[in-house]
Each structure stands twice: as structure tokens, then as C-alpha cells.
Amino acid sequence: MMIIMKPTATEKEIQAVIERVESAGARAHPSRGEEVTVIGAVGDREHVTRLGLDASPGVERVVPILKPFKLASAQLRHGVRSVLEIAGRRIGGQHFALIAGPCTVESRDQVLATANVVRDGGAAFLRGGAYKPRTSPYSFQGLGQEGLRLLAEAKEETGLPIVTELMDVRDLDAILEVADVIQVGARNMQNYPLLAEIGRCDRPVLIKRGLSSTLEELLMSAEYVLKEGNEDVILCERGIRTFETAYRFTLDIMAIPVLKEMTHLPVVVDPSHAAGRRDLVVPLSLAAAAAGPTASWSRFTLSPRRPSAMARRPCRPTSSPRTWIR
Amino acid sequence: MMIIMKPTATEKEIQAVIERVESAGARAHPSRGEEVTVIGAVGDREHVTRLGLDASPGVERVVPILKPFKLASAQLRHGVRSVLEIAGRRIGGQHFALIAGPCTVESRDQVLATANVVRDGGAAFLRGGAYKPRTSPYSFQGLGQEGLRLLAEAKEETGLPIVTELMDVRDLDAILEVADVIQVGARNMQNYPLLAEIGRCDRPVLIKRGLSSTLEELLMSAEYVLKEGNEDVILCERGIRTFETAYRFTLDIMAIPVLKEMTHLPVVVDPSHAAGRRDLVVPLSLAAAAAGPTASWSRFTLSPRRPSAMARRPCRPTSSPRTWIR
Amino acid sequence: MMIIMKPTATEKEIQAVIERVESAGARAHPSRGEEVTVIGAVGDREHVTRLGLDASPGVERVVPILKPFKLASAQLRHGVRSVLEIAGRRIGGQHFALIAGPCTVESRDQVLATANVVRDGGAAFLRGGAYKPRTSPYSFQGLGQEGLRLLAEAKEETGLPIVTELMDVRDLDAILEVADVIQVGARNMQNYPLLAEIGRCDRPVLIKRGLSSTLEELLMSAEYVLKEGNEDVILCERGIRTFETAYRFTLDIMAIPVLKEMTHLPVVVDPSHAAGRRDLVVPLSLAAAAAGPTASWSRFTLSPRRPSAMARRPCRPTSSPRTWIR
Amino acid sequence: MMIIMKPTATEKEIQAVIERVESAGARAHPSRGEEVTVIGAVGDREHVTRLGLDASPGVERVVPILKPFKLASAQLRHGVRSVLEIAGRRIGGQHFALIAGPCTVESRDQVLATANVVRDGGAAFLRGGAYKPRTSPYSFQGLGQEGLRLLAEAKEETGLPIVTELMDVRDLDAILEVADVIQVGARNMQNYPLLAEIGRCDRPVLIKRGLSSTLEELLMSAEYVLKEGNEDVILCERGIRTFETAYRFTLDIMAIPVLKEMTHLPVVVDPSHAAGRRDLVVPLSLAAAAAGPTASWSRFTLSPRRPSAMARRPCRPTSSPRTWIR
């Protein structure tokens, strides 16, 4: 950690910072420039952070040197990428996988018909929400337990492993009976009790990036799971919130190569939620694949005649899942 | 809801939208301009939203007309502002209240000494965290149950009502034994199972705005609590995430007058978290009070010699809580 | 334009809005719902906009229906994409072109050596700045006239057409002597006198998106050029400013398919400025090409031993321009 | 400048960075930690910056230590705030001044009537635009020379000094005949040739913060003016672009106390443009004044019956400029 002092900092203020650093068991290395003094602090990051030195008199700002995540870092595995094997499908490394399915499980007909098309289109996983986080309490919140039952039936029929969202720690046991991958949604990316509980399970988890979370924060959320012993964490970019109003969210394609440098964990992209429009899913999936992700994700449903939560109509042959795979 | 068609939309696409609107039990009012057609949809908002018309062929975009929140809206009370009375303190309307205390409860000495200063400075509530959401799993996560016990002791000694954070729905009973106001943090603003559970309690709740949540989303989170029957909701602006790197978050002072127009609920401002610097707390508190909030919030601790989570050192006499009250 | 009234708007306020709309020569179509009244205004957009109705009593907000750009819109050419032919190179439509060269022209050796490598690598255009907008007045501001002379020499030697930036309207004549494409930088995207002056020239212009400009604003800047008679406008996405600190700017790949839907103008992507890192240029160029742009842009220089403005070192064979072309 | 190396950086990469730093005439101070090496570079900031070390192999990132602005820095005047005296009015330090007037000069009647009300309301300056930057080329662009003439007449009649915007460097002489303060708009904040030209004049300039410019960038723009010899620079916060859609821009009140710490220059706030709504001007002006600015700025016009550019109707007695002054 580097503590950069203000140009107006007094010698007494500099000494006070040095003493506080050393009181936390760290070593202080002051470097006195012509205009400002910089103090390097070497030691336990957490102890020094707790000193709250950025609020001390004479301190301009504190610059962390080391990354705060450890188990998620690329260095942990010396640059070797993690590959997860889930029900015979591989995700991570050079493996490309398509995860597709309806946003929300709505009926037996819908989920079974969609699951068959998704499997025939070459998808590796079936996704579908039984519990749905909805901005409005007046919106349909998902079928709950009944939705999980339908997903189990779709898995039975198609053999596709299931990805489904956990919102409430009290539903964990029910989710574990069906899910091959537990999904943590963007709104829950920093729900730490939920992450820690999943960390104590023996089941892969896919964590979606919060809509205004930095990559470092996403990796810290992964770290909550990893720290409890669960090593099977997948990260998912799904669009961030910006000033642009032409689309719902801005899919951050740059996150893919940068995450791959920062971490060994598999990276997945969800172009459906970012765009909010079916016609952007194919170009964005291709762009994401070109930038180097290991999997792509799509809302995909087969119910043209009934009100579906997000009303994706069936993809026509020209935009079937198979065409997204390069 | 207004459905704006593309200039290239065909008559068949227009008819298809009209039919889908009517299939949801709503009435469709097409208005054909020279360049584009606009279709007004009058009826149940949720039913029409579920049609997902923004993904239909020929649709440019869908513009909602009515606000999605009802119980939180200013109109519900015909412009009369809600005033909560909590342990003899009033919050809301024209009442100004100061909520102060340590970020995190760390020890008996710390919390009792701080509580006395806070009370003597004129604060109406004592705040302090027993459970703390921390970006890093390696950071101090709070004293938990022991922290709640210390808050109870501080309440006993000073008579100040307590504001403390609930992160995990499984801790609700323990929190209810001590908290006069349950705090929901910014990271949990869209933790809907948590909000719904609090909605079923008979205890005031203070909801912090998510760091990239719109005001409408904040009011929808309040709606989750209100819908379950709990009418005592307080909203708190605490800084949003922007491109500016000179401060941790950008305190959105405009939110105060705008929220007061949108909702009858009390509005509180937390300048401490936004700034991350002690010297900005006083000017920002004054600015917030001038813009018309009903309460201000401050991290405030009295432990200069020991590592505190955010290491606020004691305020000197010139910046004591009393001077913030106008 | 739709004027959405507040639920509390009085009949008198509604009438006042109708009268003001009609006073501007437009027709007003009120639609009275159960909760709110919406007034459609049909007529000259500019006249109605100048009424400033969003500040009138009783008005909730004003929603524009028609796009404010006309000459840049995809409909102008009935969905046919514009293709520019510049010195024998095509840009736009299905044509892919690579634009490469040094950020700043620094010396004769540098520009000539780079130009040869760029041509041999398959680039269609040579880019290089003689005038450079620099955040700091103490930074090197470019060689000016001398830089233009060196670009002319590189063009003579390699046959590559030149793209170079115009910052000051007083330099237009000098730029016109050398540039095959005039570049308008992100900081000048809304420098309207500059755009209008270029609009009166007979020379293609490449306009970079401002770092917090919406796509609609970018198209309005193009409209300033088009309105004066210059039809040869190229748009360039180069990264937007977001909260993320892991990279300098966030390259907005979604802008590519969305711009292609909004406008007939060619779209180019500059991954170099967004990333600020050489190793991200290749994955981002591939992603952009997959999403459907017509050209990609790269800072590229050949001066490893001397301080260059952005110090790009020569690309090694494995990342030569040729490999970026799909 | 601190160069933070990657944990995987080799000794050769570390040496290469040290050599490059020293090749620029600076001294390199490597500090080898257990996990990473940090190299301090002491010497001419510009020379080291031009090395572009953040793109060198093995470099994680480069952290600047010193502020890039000098003449604008608070230290230049040892913490003493600059006070400008303009036509007998003081701006800066503890002086509060109100700057009010119409957004756009539209007619003789409008500008004279408004000027009288503004003076009677206690304003110190009359503002009004003769040249207007408009997003659309089809919008009214201001009266130009005729507008300047009308401002001169209003000044003659009321004695109020004039603040008016310069957009095009070719209009500078005409502006200088009328303006007591030259305004540079948000869109031109980084129009460096314009800033440098104003820097060579002997006339105060008010620079508006760009809608996504950091405070450091704003100060660098001021530095362009100061460097040329013009010391009379005023800074103006006018709202930044964020994700929030409830208002046009988010007024960044935190910028006031933070700018006052960073610079000796006077700081002004424009709440009118941020809000886009008349009813927010008073609460935001009060908030800004409470946070410590030296002046406030308001669009203010007196033409209820005619289409005005932004259609501010006359302020009623209860919201007259006088009430904004504390």
C-alpha cells in the first residue's frame, strides 16, 4: 500500500502516519520527494486497511498495490485456466458452451418444448428461472417450487444440466435438488451471506456481475464462495449501467479479455439481458466469442402465443443457437 | 403505456400489436401520424408489461405513462408527507433529525463513549453496525450477536433509539430485539426476499439507495415493504457511482427535492459514505439540509487510538454533531 | 411529441398546454386516461420543442416520438448502407478496412517506417496526428504544419490515403492539403462551428463519439455536417466513460449493431484509445469485426527506442495488422 | 510517478523500465516487495509520461503522484482564495454573487425586461446567449451579432456586467466588445485552441465543467487559460451525466468543497441546466450556497407569451432571485 501525503503535510503528520502503519504490524518505507512524501506500507493488507489512513491529517490518498483477491487470481494457478466439468459438459479454458432457455419457467408445455429446441440447437445447458427477482412486487415472481419440478422434468427428458437462480438462502436445499449450476443474479452479487452459504456447498455457481460493479468487486464476490471451499465458480458479464439510453444496459465486451488476465475462473457472457432486444443477441454473441469467452448465455423461449415474462418469441431457423457457435 | 412503432412498421405489425394488447385485457388506442403510429394501451400495467411488446416486430420502443409504484407515491396521501414517530423522535415532514454513531460496533468502550457524545451533540438516533457487508471476505465482518448486545446496552444508558443493519433474513429475530429502525444497506436494496420479510414486521425500516439505482427503483424497493403491510419506510440517499474519481461516490443532492415530489416517505441523507472523508461531512450535511431532507446521517466514532473499521477519529468541538443541525 | 401530464394536473393546465401547442402551429390530440392525460402534438418538431413544455405547470414529462436526425437516418436511404470510395478504398456496407498509424507524428523516420509496415500489413489508410488535443497544456501538442508535411511525404511514398485530425477551424486549409479523411476528435464532437465548416468542404470526415455522448447525439453531430452538403461522414466508436477503473474507457461494442440500424453511415471502431493497452487491441478488434463494423482503427507506431506520445512499440509478427482482418 | 509492476514481471522487465525512466532524465527508485516491485520515478512529469510506461511489458499500472495542474492549484497561492473584481462586483472567496438572465437572447423586449427584473432581484451579473450551442442543427442557434448588440443595450440600461458565451474563436473580437466575462460552455471545455486564445486576452473567463469531465480535467482546462497569462478564471459546475433518468443531469454538489480544496479559483454553480426544471432551481441554489460556492447562476427569462428557447416563465415573487441569496 502506498500512502501519498499532501504537499502541505507537516513532518508531524508524516511521522503520525508512519507510527500508525507500524502499530498495525507493518513496515513503513517513507520516500521523500521534492514536492511530496510517499510512504510504502508492507505487511498485512487487512490490518493496514483498517487503519483508515485516507482520513488521516496530511494524507492525500492511499493507493493499494496488491490485488485484494487471492483464490480467484490468475497467479494462484500460474496462468492455467480452470476448466469445470459439469454433467459431462466442459466450461472454461478453450471450451465454448451455450447456455439457453426461457427467462422464467411458466408452464410445463413451455419449458419442455423450449428444452427440446435448445438441446437440438446444440446448447450444453438449460437455463430457466423458478424464482425471479423482479423490480416490481406486482410482477410475476416465478412459479417457485413448481418451477423447480418442471425443470427437473425437462432435465429428465433432455439430459441437459440445469442452471437456475437462487435468491433466498432459505431456498438453497430445494435448489440443490435440481440445479447443476446455481445462478446468483446481478442484484445479489453482493449478498454476502448468500455467497458464503453457497461456498459451503459442493455445487458449481455462476455469479452475474452487478450492473455497476467493477471487475475487482466481481472477483471479490467470487472470493466469498472460494474462501468457504467451493472451487467451482463461473463469472458472467451481463451488461453494465451507463448514460446511454439507446439500450437497457451496455454489454461490456472488454471485461472478457481483462477478466481472463485477472482470474483463472471461466467467463460467460449474457447478451440477452443487456440488449433487451432479440435482434442484438446474435451480433453480441459473436462479438463476445471473438473476444474470447468460454460460454454464451441466452434467454430463449418457445411460446409465441402466450404472455411470457420477457416475450422472447421463438428464434427462427436463421438465428438458432447452433449459428451462434463458432 | 404508449407503444411507439418504427417508421418502417407495416400495417400487419401494427395490427399484431393491437391484438396482443387486447389479448391482455387492455384497450388499444392507435394514433396514426404522418411518419409513425403510436398505440396507447389502457389497462392493467402488469398484464401489458408481460407481453414484452418492446421485442415485437415493428416496435420502436414502449413508453410507460403511469408510475409503477403506488403505495410509495405522493398522490397516495394527496401530497401530505408521512411523519414517523419512533421512540419519541419524529422523522419526516418538517422534522430534522440527526442519526449518528460508529460505522461498526467494535467494543464496549467504543460504543458507549460514542453514544454519549452523540446524544450530547443532539443526535436523535444512534446508529452502529453489528453485521457489516464488506467487499472483502477477509475484512472484519462485525461482532454479530455481541455487537447487538452492546447496542442494547448503549440504548439503555443513553435512551437513544437504535438504527442497525440487517443483512441476512435469518438474523431478523435477533435484530428485532434491539433495533428501533432496521437498516437495509445499499447492496441489499434489491434483495427482495429480505424486503418482503421486513414488510411483514411491525418495525420501521430505512432503505439505502443502491449505488447505481434510479429513484424509481428505490421507490419500488420501498413498495416491496409497503405491500406487505409495513408502512414505516424511510429512504436514504448515500451517494451514487459515477465516472468521477476524486471521491468514492457522488452524493446526489438533487434526489432530495425530487424524491419529495415523488413520494410521501421521509428522506434521509448519508454524507459520510459518499465522501469517505471527514472534512466533507459538514458541508454536505448543510447542503442536504438546505435542499430539504428530513434527517442526516453520520458515521461518527470516538476511538482515536484503536483501529476502527473506517477510522473516523473523534470530531473536534468545531465539527460536533450539534453544528450540523440548522 | 407526447406531453404526459401529471396525475394532479388541473383541467386549466391541460388547456394551457393544448393552447401553447396550437400557438406553435401544431395540432394537439389530448387522450384522457383514468389517471393521467396524454397530449399528442403533431407538427414541426423544432417549434414545439422551443415551447419548453416540460417546464409548464402540470406537465410530468415530454416524450419525443420522431428521431431528431433526418439526413443521417437509415430511412433516408431506405435501409441501403452508404459506401464511401476514398482514393480507391471502400469503407461502409460490407467492406472492411483497417486504419492504422502512429497516434502522433513525431519524426520523419518514425512516420515513414510506420507507414511502410502499416501498408505491408494490409491497412487501407494511414492515420497520424499533426495537431493533438492533450489534456495538459504542458504535453507535446504535435508538430503542426511540419507534421502535415511528413504525412504528405508518407502518402507519396506508400500510396496510403491519410486520416488526420482537425482541432481548430483556422487550420482547415492546411489540413485539406493533406487529409483524405478529416478526423474530428471525441472532445470536438460537439464543436458545432467546426462541424459546420467541414460540412461546407468536399472531403470525407470521420467523427469520433464523445466519451459520454449518446448515439443520438453522435448522429446529431453528423447531421451538422450533412446539413451543409457534405455527405461523406464516417462515425467512430472509441470507448465511453463509465464507473469501471480497470480500463481507461469502456469500448461500446453494442453501438455497432445499433448504429447500423439507426443510420446508413459507415461505422468504424477504435479499440486502441479505449483500452490504453496494446494487448487488448487484437481481441477487441476481432469482437468489433464480429459485431459487424466496417473498419477498425489502431494506434500503431514503430519507434521502440524513442519516447512516443503513447509509446506503442512495434507489433510483433503475431499481432500484425493482417491478423486483425477477418 | 509510481510504476507498479505485475507480480509476474521478470527482472529483465524491471530493468527495462528503470532504464527507460532514466533515459528520460528522471531518477528511478525501485522498491522490491515480497509480491511486487514498485518503481518510483522522480523528475519531469511530462518526459516520464511520454514514455508510455503503462504499455511496457511487465507493468501493471502507473500511478501519478503529483497533480498535473500547477497554476490552478490551491498551493500556488498557499491556500489563499482568488477574488476577482469585475465592474465593481466581487466573485470568489467569501463573496456571493448571483448571475441571472435568459438562456438565449431572443428580442429587445425580452432582454431589457429580464435585465431590469434581474437587477432589481439583486443579481450581480446579467447572463444571456447570443451564440448558442444546440444539439440539433435545426434548432435556433441564437441571434449572433444582433444578440450581442442587445446585451450591450441591456448593460447600458441596467449597469449590469455581461456574461456571454464564445463558441467560435473567430467571434472572439465581437464578444470582447460586449462581454465582461467570457463563458466557455460544457461542450467546449476541452476545445483547447479556444481556451488558449482566451488565455491571451485580458478578460475574465467562466469555464463550465464538461458533462463527463473529472474535476482534474476541469482544472487542466483552466490551466490552458492560465498558462497563456490570463489569471481571471472562474469554474462552473453545471451537472454531470449519470445513469439517473429522473433529471437531465445530476448536479454535483460535492464538487464545490472538493474544488475549493484543490484550487484557488472561484467556483460557481449553475442549477438551471442540471435540473431542466424551474422548481428545482431554488432548493439546489440553497444547497450549493450551503456547501460553499461563491456564486450561483440561473436561467431566468421574462417572456411568458412567446416561445423562448427554454421557456422559463417569469419567476413569481416568492422565487425571485433575492430569495436565493443567503
Coordinates of C-alpha atoms in Angstrom, one line a residue, chain C residues 2-300:
Chain C
M2 CA -46.3 13.2 -26.5
I3 CA -46.8 15.5 -23.5
I4 CA -47.6 13.4 -20.4
M5 CA -49.4 15.4 -17.7
K6 CA -49.1 14.8 -14.0
P7 CA -52.0 12.9 -12.3
T8 CA -52.6 16.1 -10.3
A9 CA -52.8 18.3 -13.4
T10 CA -55.9 20.5 -13.5
E11 CA -58.2 21.0 -16.5
K12 CA -56.9 24.5 -16.8
E13 CA -53.3 23.3 -17.0
I14 CA -54.3 20.8 -19.7
Q15 CA -56.0 23.5 -21.7
A16 CA -53.0 25.8 -21.3
V17 CA -50.7 23.1 -22.8
I18 CA -53.1 22.5 -25.7
E19 CA -53.2 26.2 -26.4
R20 CA -49.5 26.5 -26.4
V21 CA -49.1 23.6 -28.8
E22 CA -51.6 25.1 -31.2
S23 CA -49.9 28.5 -30.9
A24 CA -46.8 26.9 -32.4
G25 CA -48.8 25.8 -35.4
A26 CA -49.0 22.2 -34.4
R27 CA -52.1 20.1 -33.7
A28 CA -52.9 18.8 -30.2
H29 CA -54.5 15.4 -29.6
P30 CA -55.5 15.0 -26.0
S31 CA -56.1 11.5 -24.7
R32 CA -57.7 11.4 -21.3
G33 CA -57.0 8.2 -19.3
E34 CA -58.4 7.3 -15.9
E35 CA -55.3 8.5 -14.1
V36 CA -53.5 10.8 -16.5
T37 CA -53.9 12.8 -19.6
V38 CA -51.5 12.5 -22.5
I39 CA -51.4 15.1 -25.3
G40 CA -50.0 14.2 -28.7
A41 CA -48.5 17.2 -30.6
V42 CA -48.3 16.7 -34.3
G43 CA -46.4 19.4 -36.3
D44 CA -43.0 21.0 -36.6
R45 CA -40.7 19.4 -34.0
E46 CA -38.5 22.4 -33.6
H47 CA -41.4 24.8 -33.0
V48 CA -42.9 22.6 -30.4
T49 CA -39.6 21.9 -28.7
R50 CA -39.0 25.7 -28.3
L51 CA -42.2 25.9 -26.3
G52 CA -40.2 24.2 -23.5
L53 CA -43.4 22.4 -22.4
D54 CA -41.5 20.2 -19.9
A55 CA -41.3 23.3 -17.6
S56 CA -45.1 24.1 -17.9
P57 CA -47.3 23.7 -14.9
G58 CA -48.9 20.2 -14.7
V59 CA -46.5 18.6 -17.2
E60 CA -44.9 15.4 -16.0
R61 CA -42.5 15.0 -19.0
V62 CA -42.3 15.3 -22.7
V63 CA -41.5 12.2 -24.8
P64 CA -40.3 12.8 -28.4
I65 CA -41.7 10.4 -30.9
L66 CA -39.7 11.1 -34.0
K67 CA -35.9 10.9 -34.2
P68 CA -34.3 14.4 -34.4
F69 CA -31.9 13.4 -37.1
K70 CA -33.1 13.1 -40.7
L71 CA -30.2 13.1 -43.2
A72 CA -28.3 10.5 -41.1
S73 CA -31.2 8.2 -40.6
A74 CA -31.3 4.7 -42.1
Q75 CA -34.7 5.5 -43.5
L76 CA -33.3 8.3 -45.7
R77 CA -31.7 5.6 -47.9
H78 CA -34.4 3.0 -47.3
G79 CA -32.1 0.8 -45.4
V80 CA -29.3 0.8 -48.0
R81 CA -25.9 1.4 -46.4
S82 CA -23.7 4.2 -47.7
V83 CA -20.3 3.1 -49.1
L84 CA -17.6 5.7 -49.5
E85 CA -14.9 5.3 -52.0
I86 CA -11.8 7.2 -50.9
A87 CA -8.6 7.0 -53.1
G88 CA -9.7 3.6 -54.3
R89 CA -10.5 2.2 -50.9
R90 CA -14.1 1.4 -49.9
I91 CA -15.5 2.0 -46.4
G92 CA -19.0 1.2 -45.4
G93 CA -21.5 -1.6 -46.2
Q94 CA -19.8 -5.0 -46.2
H95 CA -16.3 -3.6 -46.8
F96 CA -13.8 -4.0 -44.1
A97 CA -10.9 -1.6 -43.9
L98 CA -8.0 -1.2 -41.5
I99 CA -6.9 2.3 -40.5
A100 CA -3.6 2.3 -38.7
G101 CA -0.7 4.5 -37.8
P102 CA 1.0 6.4 -35.0
C103 CA -1.0 8.4 -32.5
T104 CA 1.2 11.4 -33.1
V105 CA 3.6 12.3 -35.9
E106 CA 6.9 12.7 -34.2
S107 CA 9.7 12.5 -36.8
R108 CA 10.3 11.7 -40.4
D109 CA 11.9 8.3 -39.6
Q110 CA 9.0 7.3 -37.4
V111 CA 6.2 8.2 -39.8
L112 CA 7.9 6.7 -42.9
A113 CA 8.9 3.5 -41.2
T114 CA 5.5 3.0 -39.6
A115 CA 3.7 3.8 -42.9
N116 CA 5.6 1.1 -44.7
V117 CA 4.8 -1.5 -42.1
V118 CA 1.2 -0.4 -42.0
R119 CA 0.8 -0.7 -45.7
D120 CA 2.6 -4.1 -45.8
G121 CA 0.3 -5.3 -43.0
G122 CA -2.7 -4.6 -45.2
A123 CA -4.1 -1.4 -43.9
A124 CA -6.2 0.7 -46.2
F125 CA -5.5 4.1 -44.6
L126 CA -2.6 5.7 -42.7
R127 CA -3.6 7.7 -39.6
G128 CA -1.4 10.1 -37.7
G129 CA -1.9 13.3 -35.7
A130 CA -0.1 16.5 -36.6
Y131 CA -2.3 18.5 -34.2
K132 CA -3.1 16.7 -30.9
P133 CA -5.7 17.6 -28.3
R134 CA -3.9 17.0 -25.0
T135 CA -5.5 17.2 -21.6
S136 CA -2.4 19.1 -20.3
P137 CA -1.1 22.3 -21.8
Y138 CA 2.4 21.1 -20.8
S139 CA 2.1 17.9 -23.0
F140 CA 3.6 17.8 -26.5
Q141 CA 0.9 19.3 -28.8
G142 CA 2.0 17.8 -32.1
L143 CA 4.3 19.0 -34.8
G144 CA 1.6 21.0 -36.6
Q145 CA 2.4 22.1 -40.1
E146 CA 5.6 20.1 -40.1
G147 CA 3.7 17.0 -39.1
L148 CA 1.3 17.6 -42.1
R149 CA 4.3 17.8 -44.4
L150 CA 5.6 14.5 -43.1
L151 CA 2.2 12.8 -43.6
A152 CA 2.2 14.1 -47.2
E153 CA 5.6 12.5 -47.7
A154 CA 4.4 9.2 -46.3
K155 CA 1.4 9.3 -48.6
E156 CA 3.7 10.0 -51.5
E157 CA 5.9 7.0 -50.6
T158 CA 3.3 4.4 -49.7
G159 CA 0.2 5.5 -51.6
L160 CA -1.9 5.2 -48.5
P161 CA -4.6 7.8 -48.1
I162 CA -4.3 9.9 -44.9
V163 CA -6.6 10.4 -41.9
T164 CA -5.6 13.3 -39.7
E165 CA -7.3 15.4 -37.0
L166 CA -8.6 19.0 -37.3
M167 CA -8.9 20.8 -34.0
D168 CA -9.0 24.4 -35.0
V169 CA -11.2 25.8 -37.8
R170 CA -8.3 28.1 -38.7
D171 CA -6.2 25.1 -39.7
L172 CA -8.8 23.8 -42.1
D173 CA -7.0 24.9 -45.3
A174 CA -3.7 23.3 -44.2
I175 CA -5.4 20.1 -43.3
L176 CA -7.3 20.0 -46.7
E177 CA -4.0 19.9 -48.5
V178 CA -3.0 16.6 -47.0
A179 CA -6.0 14.8 -45.5
D180 CA -8.1 12.3 -47.5
V181 CA -10.3 12.0 -44.4
I182 CA -10.6 14.8 -41.8
Q183 CA -10.8 13.4 -38.3
V184 CA -12.9 15.2 -35.6
G185 CA -11.8 14.0 -32.2
A186 CA -14.1 13.0 -29.3
R187 CA -13.5 16.2 -27.5
N188 CA -14.7 18.2 -30.5
M189 CA -17.7 16.1 -31.3
Q190 CA -20.0 18.9 -30.3
N191 CA -17.8 21.7 -31.6
Y192 CA -20.6 22.9 -33.9
P193 CA -18.8 25.7 -35.8
L194 CA -16.1 23.2 -36.7
L195 CA -18.6 20.6 -37.9
A196 CA -20.5 23.2 -40.0
E197 CA -17.3 24.4 -41.6
I198 CA -16.3 20.8 -42.6
G199 CA -19.8 20.4 -43.9
R200 CA -19.1 23.1 -46.4
C201 CA -16.0 21.1 -47.7
D202 CA -15.8 18.4 -50.3
R203 CA -13.8 16.0 -48.2
P204 CA -14.8 12.9 -46.1
V205 CA -14.9 13.3 -42.3
L206 CA -14.6 10.8 -39.5
I207 CA -16.4 11.9 -36.3
K208 CA -15.4 10.2 -33.1
R209 CA -18.1 9.7 -30.5
G210 CA -17.7 11.9 -27.4
L211 CA -16.8 9.9 -24.3
S212 CA -20.2 10.5 -22.8
S213 CA -22.2 11.1 -25.9
T214 CA -25.3 9.1 -26.7
L215 CA -25.7 7.6 -30.1
E216 CA -28.4 10.1 -30.9
E217 CA -26.0 13.0 -30.1
L218 CA -23.4 11.4 -32.3
L219 CA -25.9 11.3 -35.1
M220 CA -26.9 14.9 -34.5
S221 CA -23.2 15.9 -34.9
A222 CA -23.1 14.0 -38.2
E223 CA -26.3 15.9 -39.1
Y224 CA -24.4 19.2 -38.7
V225 CA -22.0 18.1 -41.4
L226 CA -24.7 16.6 -43.7
K227 CA -27.0 19.6 -43.4
E228 CA -24.3 21.8 -45.0
G229 CA -24.0 19.5 -48.0
N230 CA -21.1 17.1 -47.2
E231 CA -22.5 13.6 -47.5
D232 CA -19.3 11.7 -46.7
V233 CA -19.5 11.2 -42.9
I234 CA -18.0 8.2 -41.1
L235 CA -18.8 7.5 -37.4
C236 CA -16.3 6.1 -35.0
E237 CA -16.9 4.4 -31.6
R238 CA -13.8 4.8 -29.4
G239 CA -14.9 3.9 -25.8
I240 CA -17.2 5.6 -23.3
R241 CA -16.6 6.8 -19.8
T242 CA -18.1 4.5 -17.2
F243 CA -17.5 3.7 -13.5
E244 CA -15.1 0.9 -14.3
T245 CA -11.5 1.7 -13.4
A246 CA -9.9 -1.4 -14.8
Y247 CA -9.6 0.3 -18.2
R248 CA -9.4 3.8 -19.4
F249 CA -12.7 3.7 -21.4
T250 CA -15.3 1.0 -22.0
L251 CA -15.5 0.1 -25.7
D252 CA -19.2 0.1 -26.5
I253 CA -19.4 -2.8 -28.9
M254 CA -23.2 -2.7 -28.8
A255 CA -23.1 0.7 -30.5
I256 CA -22.1 -1.1 -33.8
P257 CA -25.2 -3.1 -34.5
V258 CA -27.4 -0.4 -33.0
L259 CA -25.8 2.4 -35.1
K260 CA -26.2 0.2 -38.2
E261 CA -29.9 0.1 -37.5
M262 CA -30.2 3.8 -36.9
T263 CA -28.1 5.2 -39.7
H264 CA -26.8 4.5 -43.3
L265 CA -23.4 6.0 -42.5
P266 CA -20.3 3.8 -42.2
V267 CA -19.2 2.8 -38.7
V268 CA -15.6 2.4 -37.5
V269 CA -14.2 1.2 -34.2
D270 CA -11.1 2.4 -32.4
P271 CA -10.1 -0.2 -29.8
S272 CA -6.7 1.5 -29.1
H273 CA -7.9 4.5 -27.2
A274 CA -10.5 2.6 -25.2
A275 CA -8.1 0.1 -23.9
G276 CA -4.9 2.1 -23.5
R277 CA -3.2 -1.2 -23.6
R278 CA -1.7 -3.0 -26.7
D279 CA -2.7 -6.5 -25.7
L280 CA -6.4 -5.7 -25.8
V281 CA -6.3 -4.3 -29.4
V282 CA -6.5 -7.7 -31.1
P283 CA -9.3 -9.2 -29.0
L284 CA -11.3 -6.0 -29.2
S285 CA -10.8 -5.6 -33.0
L286 CA -12.0 -9.2 -33.5
A287 CA -15.0 -8.6 -31.3
A288 CA -15.8 -5.4 -33.2
A289 CA -15.5 -7.1 -36.6
A290 CA -17.8 -9.9 -35.4
A291 CA -20.4 -7.4 -34.3
G292 CA -20.4 -6.0 -37.8
P293 CA -18.4 -2.8 -38.2
T294 CA -16.9 -1.8 -41.5
A295 CA -13.5 -0.7 -40.3
S296 CA -11.1 -0.8 -37.4
W297 CA -8.7 1.7 -36.2
S298 CA -5.4 1.3 -34.5
R299 CA -2.7 3.3 -33.0
F300 CA 0.4 1.7 -34.3

